[in-house]
XYZ file of C-alpha atoms in Angstrom:
341
model
C 14.220 8.003 50.959
C 12.837 8.748 47.500
C 10.582 6.130 45.961
C 10.783 7.598 42.471
C 13.026 6.228 39.748
C 15.765 8.607 38.590
C 16.833 6.150 35.898
C 20.157 4.429 35.408
C 23.349 6.397 34.779
C 26.439 5.164 32.985
C 28.116 4.052 36.226
C 25.188 1.745 36.988
C 25.869 -0.646 34.093
C 28.293 -3.571 34.070
C 28.871 -6.133 31.353
C 26.890 -9.264 32.152
C 24.079 -7.481 33.975
C 20.639 -8.839 33.059
C 17.696 -6.487 33.513
C 14.104 -7.732 33.522
C 11.944 -4.798 32.453
C 8.682 -3.979 34.167
C 5.065 -3.873 32.949
C 4.051 -6.740 30.636
C 1.878 -5.641 27.738
C -1.038 -7.604 26.279
C -1.488 -6.663 22.632
C -4.999 -6.176 21.274
C -6.646 -5.015 18.091
C -6.479 -1.535 19.591
C -2.749 -1.326 18.963
C -3.284 -2.253 15.326
C -6.032 0.355 14.882
C -3.965 3.096 16.515
C -0.871 2.118 14.536
C -2.782 2.377 11.262
C -4.236 5.712 12.399
C -0.815 7.129 13.245
C 1.013 5.905 10.136
C -0.071 5.367 6.512
C 0.424 1.596 6.984
C -1.331 -0.491 4.305
C 0.436 -3.850 4.208
C -2.169 -6.439 3.228
C -0.743 -9.141 5.488
C -1.258 -6.862 8.505
C -4.665 -5.572 7.439
C -6.659 -8.718 6.653
C -7.047 -12.061 8.435
C -8.211 -13.631 5.182
C -5.154 -12.399 3.268
C -2.838 -13.663 6.018
C -4.569 -17.040 6.051
C -4.028 -17.458 2.300
C -0.344 -16.944 3.138
C -0.413 -19.802 5.644
C -0.679 -17.823 8.894
C -3.290 -18.328 11.619
C -4.563 -14.766 11.229
C -3.216 -11.318 10.527
C -0.319 -10.657 12.924
C 0.293 -7.208 14.334
C 2.756 -5.099 12.349
C 6.339 -6.096 13.060
C 7.120 -2.588 14.259
C 4.330 -2.796 16.864
C 6.310 -5.687 18.313
C 9.518 -3.667 18.105
C 8.051 -0.526 19.686
C 6.372 -2.485 22.489
C 9.510 -4.444 23.390
C 11.653 -1.304 23.044
C 9.307 0.791 25.181
C 9.638 -1.624 28.109
C 13.401 -1.001 28.141
C 13.373 2.797 28.282
C 13.054 3.295 32.077
C 16.053 1.009 32.643
C 18.239 1.745 29.608
C 17.615 5.159 28.110
C 15.780 7.347 30.624
C 18.984 9.384 30.984
C 20.151 8.884 27.422
C 21.755 11.655 25.409
C 21.102 9.763 22.178
C 20.114 6.340 20.847
C 23.064 5.588 18.588
C 22.367 2.444 16.627
C 20.978 -1.064 16.159
C 22.371 -4.414 15.027
C 21.627 -8.144 14.905
C 17.864 -7.695 15.124
C 15.701 -10.727 14.294
C 11.944 -11.230 14.426
C 11.591 -14.818 15.627
C 7.828 -15.442 15.439
C 4.696 -13.426 14.640
C 2.772 -11.651 17.402
C -1.018 -11.843 17.388
C -3.720 -9.952 19.219
C -3.993 -11.516 22.673
C -0.259 -12.140 23.068
C 1.449 -10.651 26.127
C 4.953 -9.291 25.622
C 7.749 -8.851 28.148
C 11.337 -7.625 27.716
C 14.717 -8.298 29.229
C 18.137 -6.910 28.351
C 21.719 -8.038 28.886
C 24.511 -5.484 29.048
C 27.137 -6.587 26.503
C 29.390 -3.505 26.322
C 30.373 -0.237 28.027
C 32.742 2.564 27.066
C 33.147 5.964 28.720
C 33.387 8.950 26.377
C 36.507 11.095 26.392
C 34.652 14.043 27.955
C 34.094 12.017 31.118
C 30.460 13.157 31.285
C 28.794 10.279 29.470
C 29.396 6.827 28.086
C 28.053 4.312 25.605
C 26.160 1.226 26.784
C 25.423 -1.756 24.503
C 22.504 -4.045 25.370
C 20.973 -7.102 23.767
C 17.213 -7.000 24.309
C 14.855 -9.956 23.914
C 11.069 -9.800 23.781
C 9.024 -12.856 24.789
C 5.373 -13.840 24.636
C 3.235 -15.342 27.396
C 4.416 -18.868 26.530
C 8.056 -17.916 27.041
C 8.776 -17.964 23.291
C 11.253 -15.367 22.052
C 9.565 -13.113 19.484
C 12.279 -10.495 18.885
C 15.925 -9.909 19.701
C 18.176 -6.969 18.852
C 21.240 -5.041 19.997
C 21.202 -1.312 20.505
C 23.712 1.124 21.904
C 22.924 4.290 23.785
C 24.903 7.297 24.996
C 24.022 7.721 28.679
C 24.860 10.548 31.080
C 27.188 9.915 34.023
C 25.979 10.635 37.523
C 29.186 12.469 38.313
C 32.945 12.546 37.940
C 34.852 9.387 38.755
C 36.721 6.419 37.427
C 35.424 4.710 34.327
C 34.932 0.957 33.987
C 37.250 -0.878 31.624
C 35.930 -0.493 28.088
C 34.269 -3.537 26.545
C 33.131 -3.066 22.944
C 31.157 -5.999 21.529
C 31.847 -7.410 18.097
C 28.647 -7.245 16.069
C 27.771 -8.657 12.659
C 27.470 -6.191 9.787
C 24.224 -7.893 8.761
C 22.064 -10.893 9.590
C 22.984 -13.660 7.149
C 20.147 -14.862 4.887
C 20.457 -18.351 6.354
C 19.771 -16.951 9.834
C 16.471 -15.323 8.872
C 13.534 -16.937 10.665
C 10.594 -17.651 8.346
C 7.273 -17.956 10.236
C 5.938 -21.501 10.427
C 3.567 -22.253 7.579
C 4.276 -19.079 5.615
C 3.734 -19.527 1.891
C 3.336 -17.018 -0.912
C 2.357 -19.717 -3.432
C -1.237 -18.357 -3.522
C -0.260 -14.710 -3.068
C -2.803 -12.240 -4.498
C -0.875 -9.332 -6.017
C -4.061 -7.446 -6.879
C -5.237 -7.389 -3.278
C -1.716 -6.584 -2.066
C -1.701 -3.430 -4.174
C 1.268 -3.829 -6.532
C 2.414 -6.416 -9.112
C 6.147 -6.267 -8.288
C 7.743 -9.512 -7.097
C 11.292 -10.236 -5.935
C 12.643 -10.771 -9.444
C 11.502 -7.287 -10.472
C 14.032 -5.633 -8.135
C 17.751 -5.201 -8.825
C 20.590 -4.727 -6.358
C 21.536 -1.047 -6.370
C 18.074 0.110 -7.435
C 16.837 3.313 -5.769
C 13.092 3.640 -5.121
C 11.653 7.076 -4.400
C 8.520 6.508 -2.328
C 7.225 9.930 -3.420
C 4.834 10.728 -0.567
C 5.535 12.764 2.558
C 4.052 13.146 6.043
C 4.383 16.271 8.181
C 5.010 15.334 11.807
C 2.632 16.804 14.399
C 3.340 17.211 18.124
C 0.119 15.486 19.179
C 0.684 12.452 16.958
C 4.244 11.728 18.010
C 3.433 12.130 21.709
C 0.405 9.849 21.355
C 2.587 7.268 19.614
C 5.298 7.442 22.252
C 2.757 7.039 25.046
C 1.187 4.138 23.165
C 4.491 2.248 23.411
C 4.926 3.345 27.067
C 8.205 5.031 26.173
C 9.024 7.331 29.091
C 12.126 9.069 27.690
C 11.988 12.678 28.913
C 13.174 14.275 25.671
C 9.980 13.189 23.903
C 7.560 14.870 26.326
C 9.242 17.485 28.495
C 9.916 20.687 26.535
C 12.149 21.954 29.359
C 14.517 19.003 28.994
C 16.319 20.452 25.965
C 17.943 23.897 25.754
C 16.015 24.663 22.531
C 12.664 23.962 24.213
C 11.714 21.357 21.609
C 10.388 17.849 22.086
C 12.531 15.334 20.210
C 10.524 12.975 17.998
C 10.943 9.355 19.111
C 13.163 7.647 16.547
C 10.756 4.734 16.301
C 8.055 7.136 15.141
C 10.295 8.085 12.216
C 11.009 4.396 11.502
C 7.294 3.617 11.300
C 6.555 6.652 9.140
C 9.285 5.708 6.684
C 8.287 2.032 6.595
C 4.648 2.978 5.946
C 5.641 5.424 3.208
C 7.673 2.682 1.525
C 4.428 0.874 0.629
C 4.470 2.973 -2.551
C 7.022 0.912 -4.473
C 7.464 -1.905 -1.940
C 3.898 -2.999 -1.167
C 4.934 -6.643 -1.359
C 7.796 -6.380 1.160
C 5.370 -7.907 3.616
C 7.257 -8.932 6.748
C 10.320 -7.482 8.435
C 12.460 -10.389 9.621
C 15.776 -8.733 10.494
C 17.270 -5.383 11.463
C 20.881 -5.278 10.273
C 21.842 -1.744 11.221
C 20.286 1.597 11.939
C 21.220 5.159 12.727
C 19.121 8.162 13.709
C 21.264 10.515 11.667
C 19.731 13.860 12.680
C 16.972 14.909 15.068
C 13.379 15.182 13.919
C 10.974 17.801 15.309
C 7.299 18.630 14.903
C 6.717 20.486 11.669
C 9.282 18.466 9.718
C 7.955 16.748 6.603
C 9.316 13.207 6.374
C 9.844 11.517 3.010
C 11.416 8.141 2.287
C 13.479 6.300 -0.274
C 14.915 2.785 -0.401
C 17.953 1.121 -1.936
C 17.986 -2.587 -2.750
C 21.089 -4.059 -1.090
C 20.726 -7.825 -1.509
C 18.295 -10.518 -2.663
C 18.117 -14.053 -1.280
C 16.083 -17.233 -1.477
C 14.340 -19.016 1.397
C 12.996 -22.544 1.819
C 9.382 -21.387 2.166
C 7.115 -21.801 -0.893
C 7.185 -18.688 -3.056
C 8.962 -16.671 -0.360
C 12.127 -14.676 -1.032
C 14.042 -12.162 1.052
C 15.019 -8.633 0.091
C 17.540 -6.544 2.004
C 16.738 -2.849 1.901
C 18.250 0.416 3.022
C 15.357 2.618 4.130
C 16.156 6.314 4.442
C 13.856 8.888 6.014
C 14.719 12.397 4.927
C 13.508 15.956 4.635
C 15.427 16.183 1.361
C 15.797 14.436 -1.976
C 15.672 10.712 -2.736
C 19.092 9.122 -3.145
C 20.971 11.802 -1.183
C 22.594 10.327 1.928
C 26.088 11.600 2.721
C 28.180 14.636 1.865
C 31.697 14.700 0.476
C 33.002 14.469 4.045
C 31.281 11.110 4.494
C 28.865 12.442 7.107
C 25.100 12.221 6.835
C 23.512 15.177 5.102
C 21.577 17.427 7.517
C 18.227 16.501 5.917
C 18.714 12.779 6.578
C 16.808 11.593 9.648
C 17.137 7.798 9.514
C 19.311 5.211 7.802
C 17.898 1.714 8.379
C 19.146 -1.590 6.944
C 16.639 -4.462 7.159
C 15.494 -7.735 5.607
C 11.872 -8.267 4.488
C 10.036 -11.223 2.961
C 8.606 -10.882 -0.542
C 6.903 -13.218 -3.043
C 9.205 -14.603 -5.698
């Protein structure tokens, strides 16, 4: 009997299943250093203990997307090892900062299943929660994945979950003690505060990064993401390794520093779509649209809802006349961040 793990197929999932994912991960300063080496990340709150302490935190937390990638990576062997595509995200909330020394674990609950009409694959919805060593939830999100079927056969009854279009401002979790009352705009890198942005404003982040094979594979290994399409060039008919979608998310978020340097903490993930595949050699650029602005109860802290688009094309271009994503668009991400008022 084989001792290796072939991964889960569509038939293996049932609504209500709870999966505890293997291999806890203790986060260290090494993850931060590698993250900042892989991406042009320059957020002051994530670069300096002293800056973070003036904002009321114990020290500089690790970048929010380190938390996301680590929690996500734990789920891959159980959720998306046999995935055709990662289709989307919803209802994501960062619940508390993660610091060097914290140990993260992941578990997922299956909340929806639906077989595709071709009978060869189906969509699985899961709600994943990441926890620290004290049992505190640090992150929760929903994602849905198209997964191959093992073979022909009857399909389970379709269950499609009802998901919120966006996390409401009142449901955003502000880290304990966070205050931007003494925020240093000079050290942060830009003078723009929440009141300087207008709903509907488009920000071209100008810079671009060309994706390299070695970098994206290093990043994917860093997060212990075992999805075959990211490593095995024989797994796709075109012989290409697919760039992990999270790599594109981090590139775009880091590029958005130019114009959004004071969008310091991601606190919610409202929606997301990997619109088109990304491959080594592609040059990724980014632009953002301001979708909403809200107040919080924390001193000097406001919330800004942003659409972040990673593209190989022009800023502001998203969909064609047919309503479909343009072929140059790689990522369409809707998220909330905290910003000084």
